[in-house]
Coordinates of C-alpha atoms and ligand atoms in Angstrom, one line a residue:
M1 CA 29.1 147.6 -82.0
D2 CA 28.2 149.8 -84.7
A3 CA 31.2 150.5 -86.6
V4 CA 30.9 154.8 -86.5
E5 CA 30.9 154.0 -82.4
K6 CA 34.0 151.4 -82.8
Y7 CA 36.4 154.0 -84.6
M8 CA 35.5 156.6 -82.0
R9 CA 36.7 154.9 -79.3
R10 CA 40.0 154.3 -81.2
A11 CA 39.8 158.4 -81.8
F12 CA 39.4 158.5 -78.2
E13 CA 42.1 156.0 -77.4
L14 CA 44.1 158.4 -79.3
A15 CA 43.5 161.7 -78.0
Q16 CA 44.3 160.4 -74.7
L17 CA 47.8 159.1 -75.4
G18 CA 47.8 163.4 -75.0
L19 CA 47.6 163.8 -71.7
G20 CA 50.0 166.3 -70.2
T21 CA 51.3 167.3 -72.7
V22 CA 48.7 169.5 -74.9
S23 CA 46.8 171.2 -72.1
P24 CA 45.3 173.9 -72.4
N25 CA 44.2 172.6 -75.3
P26 CA 41.4 169.8 -75.6
L27 CA 42.8 166.1 -76.3
V28 CA 41.8 165.4 -79.6
G29 CA 42.0 162.2 -81.8
C30 CA 41.1 161.1 -85.3
V31 CA 40.1 157.9 -87.9
V32 CA 40.2 158.2 -91.1
V33 CA 38.5 155.5 -93.0
K34 CA 38.1 154.1 -96.4
N35 CA 36.1 151.5 -97.5
G36 CA 35.4 149.6 -93.5
K37 CA 39.2 149.9 -93.3
I38 CA 41.3 152.7 -90.7
I39 CA 43.4 154.0 -93.4
G40 CA 45.3 156.5 -91.3
E41 CA 45.2 157.8 -87.7
G42 CA 46.2 160.5 -84.9
Y43 CA 45.9 162.8 -82.7
H44 CA 46.9 166.3 -81.2
Q45 CA 50.4 165.2 -79.4
Q46 CA 52.0 168.8 -78.3
F47 CA 50.3 172.0 -77.5
G48 CA 51.4 174.4 -80.6
G49 CA 51.7 171.1 -82.4
P50 CA 49.5 169.9 -85.5
H51 CA 46.1 169.0 -84.8
A52 CA 44.5 165.4 -85.0
E53 CA 43.0 165.8 -88.3
V54 CA 46.8 167.2 -89.6
D55 CA 48.1 164.3 -87.7
A56 CA 45.7 161.9 -88.8
L57 CA 45.6 163.0 -92.8
N58 CA 49.1 162.7 -92.2
S59 CA 49.7 159.2 -91.3
I60 CA 48.2 158.2 -95.1
K61 CA 51.1 157.0 -97.2
D62 CA 48.4 156.5 -100.6
S63 CA 46.9 160.0 -100.7
S64 CA 44.6 159.0 -103.3
L65 CA 42.7 157.3 -100.7
V66 CA 41.4 160.3 -98.7
K67 CA 38.9 161.5 -101.8
G68 CA 35.3 160.3 -100.7
S69 CA 36.7 158.8 -96.9
Q70 CA 35.3 159.3 -93.3
V71 CA 36.6 161.4 -90.9
I72 CA 36.0 160.6 -87.5
V73 CA 37.5 162.9 -84.8
S74 CA 36.6 163.2 -81.2
L75 CA 36.0 166.4 -81.6
E76 CA 34.7 169.5 -84.0
P77 CA 37.0 170.2 -86.5
C78 CA 38.6 173.6 -86.1
S79 CA 37.7 177.0 -88.3
H80 CA 39.6 179.2 -87.2
H81 CA 43.8 180.6 -87.5
G82 CA 44.8 179.5 -84.1
K83 CA 48.6 178.6 -83.9
T84 CA 47.5 176.1 -86.9
P85 CA 45.0 176.3 -90.3
P86 CA 41.6 175.5 -89.8
C87 CA 41.2 171.8 -89.3
A88 CA 37.9 172.3 -91.4
D89 CA 39.5 173.8 -94.5
L90 CA 42.0 170.6 -94.5
I91 CA 39.1 168.6 -94.6
I92 CA 37.1 170.1 -97.7
G93 CA 40.8 170.6 -99.3
N94 CA 40.9 166.8 -98.7
E95 CA 37.7 166.2 -100.0
V96 CA 36.6 164.1 -97.3
G97 CA 33.0 162.6 -97.7
E98 CA 31.7 162.5 -94.5
V99 CA 32.7 163.8 -90.8
Y100 CA 31.4 161.7 -87.6
L101 CA 32.0 163.8 -84.5
S102 CA 31.8 163.5 -80.7
N103 CA 32.0 166.9 -79.1
I104 CA 30.9 170.6 -80.5
D105 CA 34.3 172.7 -79.6
P106 CA 33.5 175.0 -76.9
N107 CA 35.8 177.4 -77.5
P108 CA 33.9 180.9 -78.8
L109 CA 36.1 180.9 -82.1
V110 CA 35.0 177.5 -83.3
A111 CA 31.8 176.6 -81.3
G112 CA 29.4 175.3 -84.2
K113 CA 31.4 177.0 -87.0
G114 CA 33.7 174.4 -88.3
V115 CA 30.3 172.2 -88.8
E116 CA 29.2 174.9 -90.6
K117 CA 31.8 175.2 -92.5
L118 CA 32.1 172.1 -93.4
R119 CA 28.4 172.0 -94.0
N120 CA 28.8 174.3 -96.4
A121 CA 31.5 172.9 -98.4
G122 CA 28.8 170.0 -99.2
I123 CA 30.4 167.6 -96.8
T124 CA 27.8 165.3 -94.5
V125 CA 28.5 166.2 -90.5
N126 CA 27.5 163.9 -88.3
T127 CA 27.9 165.1 -84.2
G128 CA 27.2 163.9 -81.0
I129 CA 29.0 160.5 -81.7
L130 CA 29.2 159.1 -78.2
E131 CA 28.7 162.7 -76.7
K132 CA 28.9 161.8 -73.2
E133 CA 32.0 159.9 -73.2
G134 CA 33.8 162.7 -75.0
S135 CA 32.7 165.1 -72.7
F136 CA 34.6 163.3 -70.0
I137 CA 38.1 162.5 -71.6
N138 CA 37.9 166.7 -72.3
R139 CA 36.3 167.0 -68.6
R140 CA 39.2 169.0 -68.0
F141 CA 39.3 171.3 -71.3
F142 CA 35.2 172.0 -70.4
A143 CA 36.1 173.5 -66.6
Q144 CA 38.1 175.3 -68.5
I145 CA 36.3 177.0 -70.8
I146 CA 32.5 176.9 -69.6
K147 CA 33.4 176.7 -65.6
K148 CA 36.3 179.9 -66.2
R149 CA 38.6 177.6 -63.4
P150 CA 40.7 174.9 -63.5
Y151 CA 39.4 171.7 -63.4
I152 CA 39.7 170.2 -59.9
I153 CA 40.5 166.9 -59.3
L154 CA 40.8 166.0 -54.5
K155 CA 42.9 163.1 -53.7
W156 CA 43.4 161.8 -50.2
A157 CA 44.2 158.4 -48.4
Q158 CA 42.1 157.2 -45.6
T159 CA 42.5 154.4 -43.5
Q160 CA 40.0 151.9 -43.0
D161 CA 38.5 153.7 -39.9
G162 CA 38.4 156.7 -41.9
F163 CA 41.5 158.7 -40.7
L164 CA 43.2 161.0 -43.0
A165 CA 46.2 161.3 -40.5
R166 CA 47.1 160.6 -37.2
I167 CA 46.6 163.0 -34.2
N168 CA 50.5 164.5 -34.3
N169 CA 49.5 165.0 -38.3
D170 CA 51.5 162.3 -39.3
S171 CA 49.7 160.7 -42.2
K172 CA 52.7 158.5 -43.5
W173 CA 52.5 155.7 -45.1
I174 CA 48.7 154.9 -45.0
S175 CA 48.7 154.0 -49.0
D176 CA 51.1 151.2 -50.1
S177 CA 53.9 152.1 -52.7
Y178 CA 51.8 151.0 -55.8
S179 CA 49.5 153.4 -55.1
R180 CA 51.8 156.1 -54.4
K181 CA 52.9 155.3 -58.2
I182 CA 50.1 155.7 -59.6
V183 CA 49.7 159.3 -57.8
H184 CA 52.9 160.4 -59.7
K185 CA 51.1 159.2 -62.9
W186 CA 48.3 161.2 -62.2
R187 CA 50.9 164.3 -61.2
A188 CA 52.3 164.0 -64.5
E189 CA 48.7 164.0 -66.3
E190 CA 47.8 167.5 -64.2
D191 CA 48.9 171.1 -64.6
A192 CA 49.3 171.9 -61.1
I193 CA 49.1 170.5 -57.8
L194 CA 48.3 172.0 -54.3
V195 CA 48.7 171.4 -50.9
G196 CA 47.7 174.1 -47.9
T197 CA 50.1 175.2 -44.9
N198 CA 49.6 172.2 -42.7
T199 CA 50.9 169.9 -45.3
A200 CA 53.3 171.9 -46.8
F201 CA 55.0 172.2 -43.3
H202 CA 54.4 168.8 -41.8
D203 CA 54.9 166.3 -44.7
N204 CA 57.5 168.9 -46.6
P205 CA 56.5 167.4 -49.3
T206 CA 58.2 168.0 -52.9
L207 CA 55.1 167.5 -55.3
N208 CA 57.1 166.6 -58.1
V209 CA 57.4 163.5 -60.6
R210 CA 59.6 161.0 -59.2
D211 CA 57.8 157.6 -59.4
W212 CA 56.8 158.3 -63.1
S213 CA 58.6 158.6 -66.4
I214 CA 57.6 162.3 -67.9
N215 CA 58.5 162.6 -71.8
K216 CA 61.1 165.0 -73.1
N217 CA 57.5 167.0 -74.3
Q218 CA 55.9 166.7 -70.8
S219 CA 57.0 169.8 -67.5
Q220 CA 56.8 168.9 -64.1
P221 CA 53.0 170.7 -62.1
V222 CA 52.8 173.4 -61.2
R223 CA 53.3 173.6 -57.5
V224 CA 51.2 175.3 -55.4
V225 CA 50.8 176.2 -52.0
V226 CA 48.3 178.3 -49.7
D227 CA 50.2 180.3 -46.7
K228 CA 48.1 182.9 -45.6
H229 CA 50.3 184.3 -43.1
L230 CA 53.4 183.3 -44.3
Q231 CA 54.3 180.9 -42.0
L232 CA 56.4 178.9 -44.1
K233 CA 59.8 178.5 -43.6
N234 CA 61.7 178.8 -47.1
D235 CA 64.2 175.7 -46.7
L236 CA 61.0 173.4 -47.5
N237 CA 61.1 171.2 -50.5
L238 CA 58.3 173.1 -51.9
F239 CA 60.8 176.3 -52.1
Q240 CA 63.7 175.1 -53.8
G241 CA 63.2 176.4 -57.1
A242 CA 63.3 173.2 -59.5
Q243 CA 59.9 174.0 -60.3
P244 CA 57.4 177.0 -61.1
T245 CA 56.0 177.5 -57.7
I246 CA 53.3 180.0 -56.5
C247 CA 52.1 180.2 -52.9
F248 CA 49.4 181.7 -52.2
N249 CA 48.7 184.3 -48.9
L250 CA 47.3 187.5 -47.6
K251 CA 50.4 189.7 -47.2
K252 CA 53.0 189.9 -50.0
N253 CA 53.4 189.8 -54.4
E254 CA 56.6 188.9 -54.8
I255 CA 58.9 186.8 -57.0
S256 CA 62.5 185.0 -56.0
G257 CA 63.5 183.3 -58.2
N258 CA 60.9 179.9 -59.5
V259 CA 58.6 180.8 -56.4
E260 CA 55.9 183.1 -57.1
Y261 CA 53.6 185.0 -53.8
V262 CA 50.4 186.6 -55.1
K263 CA 48.6 188.2 -52.5
L264 CA 45.0 188.0 -52.3
N265 CA 41.7 189.1 -50.3
D266 CA 40.8 187.0 -47.4
Q267 CA 37.2 186.8 -48.8
D268 CA 36.9 184.8 -51.8
F269 CA 40.2 183.5 -51.3
L270 CA 39.3 180.2 -53.0
Q271 CA 37.7 181.3 -56.2
S272 CA 40.3 184.2 -56.5
M273 CA 43.0 181.7 -56.5
L274 CA 41.1 179.7 -59.4
N275 CA 40.8 183.1 -61.0
E276 CA 44.3 183.6 -60.9
L277 CA 45.2 180.2 -61.7
H278 CA 43.1 180.0 -64.5
S279 CA 44.7 183.6 -66.4
R280 CA 47.5 181.4 -66.0
N281 CA 45.9 178.5 -68.3
I282 CA 46.0 176.4 -65.6
Q283 CA 43.9 174.0 -66.7
S284 CA 43.6 171.0 -64.3
I285 CA 44.8 170.8 -60.6
I286 CA 45.3 167.9 -57.5
I287 CA 44.3 169.0 -53.9
E288 CA 46.6 167.1 -52.3
G289 CA 45.6 167.8 -48.8
G290 CA 45.6 167.9 -45.7
A291 CA 41.8 167.5 -44.1
K292 CA 41.3 171.5 -43.6
T293 CA 42.4 172.4 -47.8
L294 CA 40.5 169.6 -48.5
E295 CA 37.3 170.5 -46.8
S296 CA 37.7 174.0 -48.0
F297 CA 37.0 172.8 -51.8
I298 CA 34.3 170.8 -50.3
K299 CA 32.2 173.0 -48.9
N300 CA 32.6 175.8 -51.7
N301 CA 31.5 172.9 -54.0
L302 CA 34.5 173.9 -55.9
W303 CA 35.5 170.3 -56.9
D304 CA 34.8 168.3 -60.1
E305 CA 36.6 164.7 -59.2
A306 CA 37.5 163.0 -56.0
R307 CA 39.9 159.8 -55.8
I308 CA 40.3 157.8 -52.4
F309 CA 42.1 155.1 -51.6
E310 CA 41.4 153.7 -48.6
S311 CA 44.0 151.4 -47.1
Q312 CA 43.9 148.4 -44.7
K313 CA 45.3 149.7 -41.5
R314 CA 43.5 151.3 -38.9
F315 CA 44.5 154.3 -36.7
V316 CA 41.8 153.9 -34.1
E317 CA 41.7 157.8 -33.4
G318 CA 43.3 160.3 -35.5
I319 CA 42.0 163.3 -38.0
A320 CA 38.9 162.4 -40.0
S321 CA 39.3 161.8 -43.0
P322 CA 37.0 164.8 -45.5
K323 CA 33.4 163.3 -46.3
I324 CA 32.1 163.9 -49.5
E325 CA 28.9 163.8 -51.8
G326 CA 29.1 161.9 -55.1
S327 CA 28.3 159.7 -58.0
L328 CA 30.9 156.8 -57.5
I329 CA 32.5 156.1 -60.9
S330 CA 34.8 153.2 -60.5
Q331 CA 35.8 151.6 -57.5
N332 CA 38.5 149.7 -58.1
K333 CA 40.7 147.0 -56.0
L334 CA 44.7 148.1 -56.0
K335 CA 47.7 146.6 -54.3
D336 CA 46.4 146.7 -50.6
D337 CA 44.1 149.4 -51.1
T338 CA 41.1 150.2 -52.7
L339 CA 40.5 153.6 -55.3
S340 CA 37.3 155.2 -55.3
V341 CA 36.7 158.0 -58.0
F342 CA 34.0 160.2 -57.5
I343 CA 32.4 162.7 -59.2
N344 CA 30.6 166.0 -58.6
N345 CA 27.5 165.8 -60.0
S346 CA 25.5 169.2 -58.2
Ligands
LIG1 C1 41.0 170.5 -83.7 N1 42.0 169.6 -83.9 O1 43.6 168.2 -82.3 C2 42.5 170.5 -81.9 C3 41.6 171.1 -81.5 O2 46.6 177.6 -81.3 P1 45.9 175.7 -82.2 O3 45.7 176.6 -83.4 O4 46.1 175.1 -82.0 O5 44.5 175.7 -81.8 C4 43.9 175.6 -80.4 C5 42.5 175.8 -80.4 O6 41.8 174.5 -81.1 C6 41.8 175.0 -78.8 O7 41.4 175.6 -78.0 C7 40.6 174.0 -79.3 O8 39.5 175.1 -79.3 C8 40.9 173.2 -80.6 N2 41.3 172.5 -80.4 N3 41.0 171.7 -82.5 O9 40.3 170.7 -84.4 C9 42.8 169.2 -82.7 N4 43.2 170.0 -80.7
LIG2 ZN1 42.2 172.2 -85.8

C-alpha cells in the first residue's frame, strides 16, 4: 500500500474517535510524519476544542523534528478564525514541508482558502487522498453543509418473513439483545432520535443511551417525536424531561421544561421539520420507527442510510416492513440477526 494512503487511513481512524462529541463540527484526524516515521498524531476531540492539526502537533515532544515534516490530515486545514485560530497558519508557522489531505472543507468560510494559504506560503499541498473514504467518514458534516439538513439514518428490525410488528403493533422483541446494544451505541453517535406517534404510544420508548457507555464529553441525543394532533399523553417516558425533547405538531408552540412543542404546517411537514432541526445544528438523526414514519421518509426520498436488522423469527402476519432501494454497503451476521446497511445513491 502507498505509504501516504496508509497514514491517511490512520488519520481516518483517529478522526472517528470524535464521533458523538464534535458535532456540528467535522470528524478530523491528523498524522505528522518525518523520515518515514509517525512523530505525532491527534484528532478533533471535542466541539469548540483544538482542531486535529493542533492536537497532532502538540503531541510531538521534540519540536525540532517538526520543520520539514509531512502533515497528513483528513480535512483541509482551516483558514478562518473560528473558536480556534487557523490551522493553516499553525502549519506555516511550524515550517511543515508538505501537506496531504483527503477532502476540501465544504464550509464556505474555508472551501479551498486553507489550501491556497498553504500554497502561497510555499508548502506543497496534495489533495484528494482517499477522497471517497474521507467523504464517507464525514457524511454527516457534508449533508449538513451541502443538503442543509441532518444526515438521516433509518433503522428498523424485521422478521425473516418481512414484518416490523405484529398486527396489534407489538414489535418487541424482533432483534436480539446484542443488536439492541448496537442500537444504543448508534444513539450515542448521532445528535437526535426520532419516532412517530404510533411508536411513542405503543412502545413508550425512552430513547436514551442506556446499554452503552457515554463519555463525559457526550450528551444524550435530542429526542424528536412527531405528534401532529397532540394525541400523546404527557406521562409517556419521552416527555419526562430527562433529555431535550422536541414534539413537532400542527397545533402549538410551547416550551414546557425540557420539552419543546414546535408547530409546523401540514404541507411540507417533513421538510419543515428537517429545516427546523438543521437550524438547531442537529447534524444527524436516527429514525427509529414505526412503519408509517419510516415510509414517509422513504417516499419523500429523505434518507441517506438504512440499517436493517433481520431476525430469524417469523410472524406469518403483521405490519409489513418498509421496502427500500439503495446500495448495499455491508451485510454482517451478528449474534442471531443479520445487519444490512444501505446507502441512498439517488
Ligand atoms: C480543521 N481541523 O480538526 C476541524 C476543522 O469553530 P472552530 O474554530 O472549531 O471551527 C469549526 C470549523 O472548522 C468547522 O465548521 C470546519 O469548517 C473546520 N473544522 N478544521 O482544520 C479540524 N475540526
Ligand atoms: Zn483548523
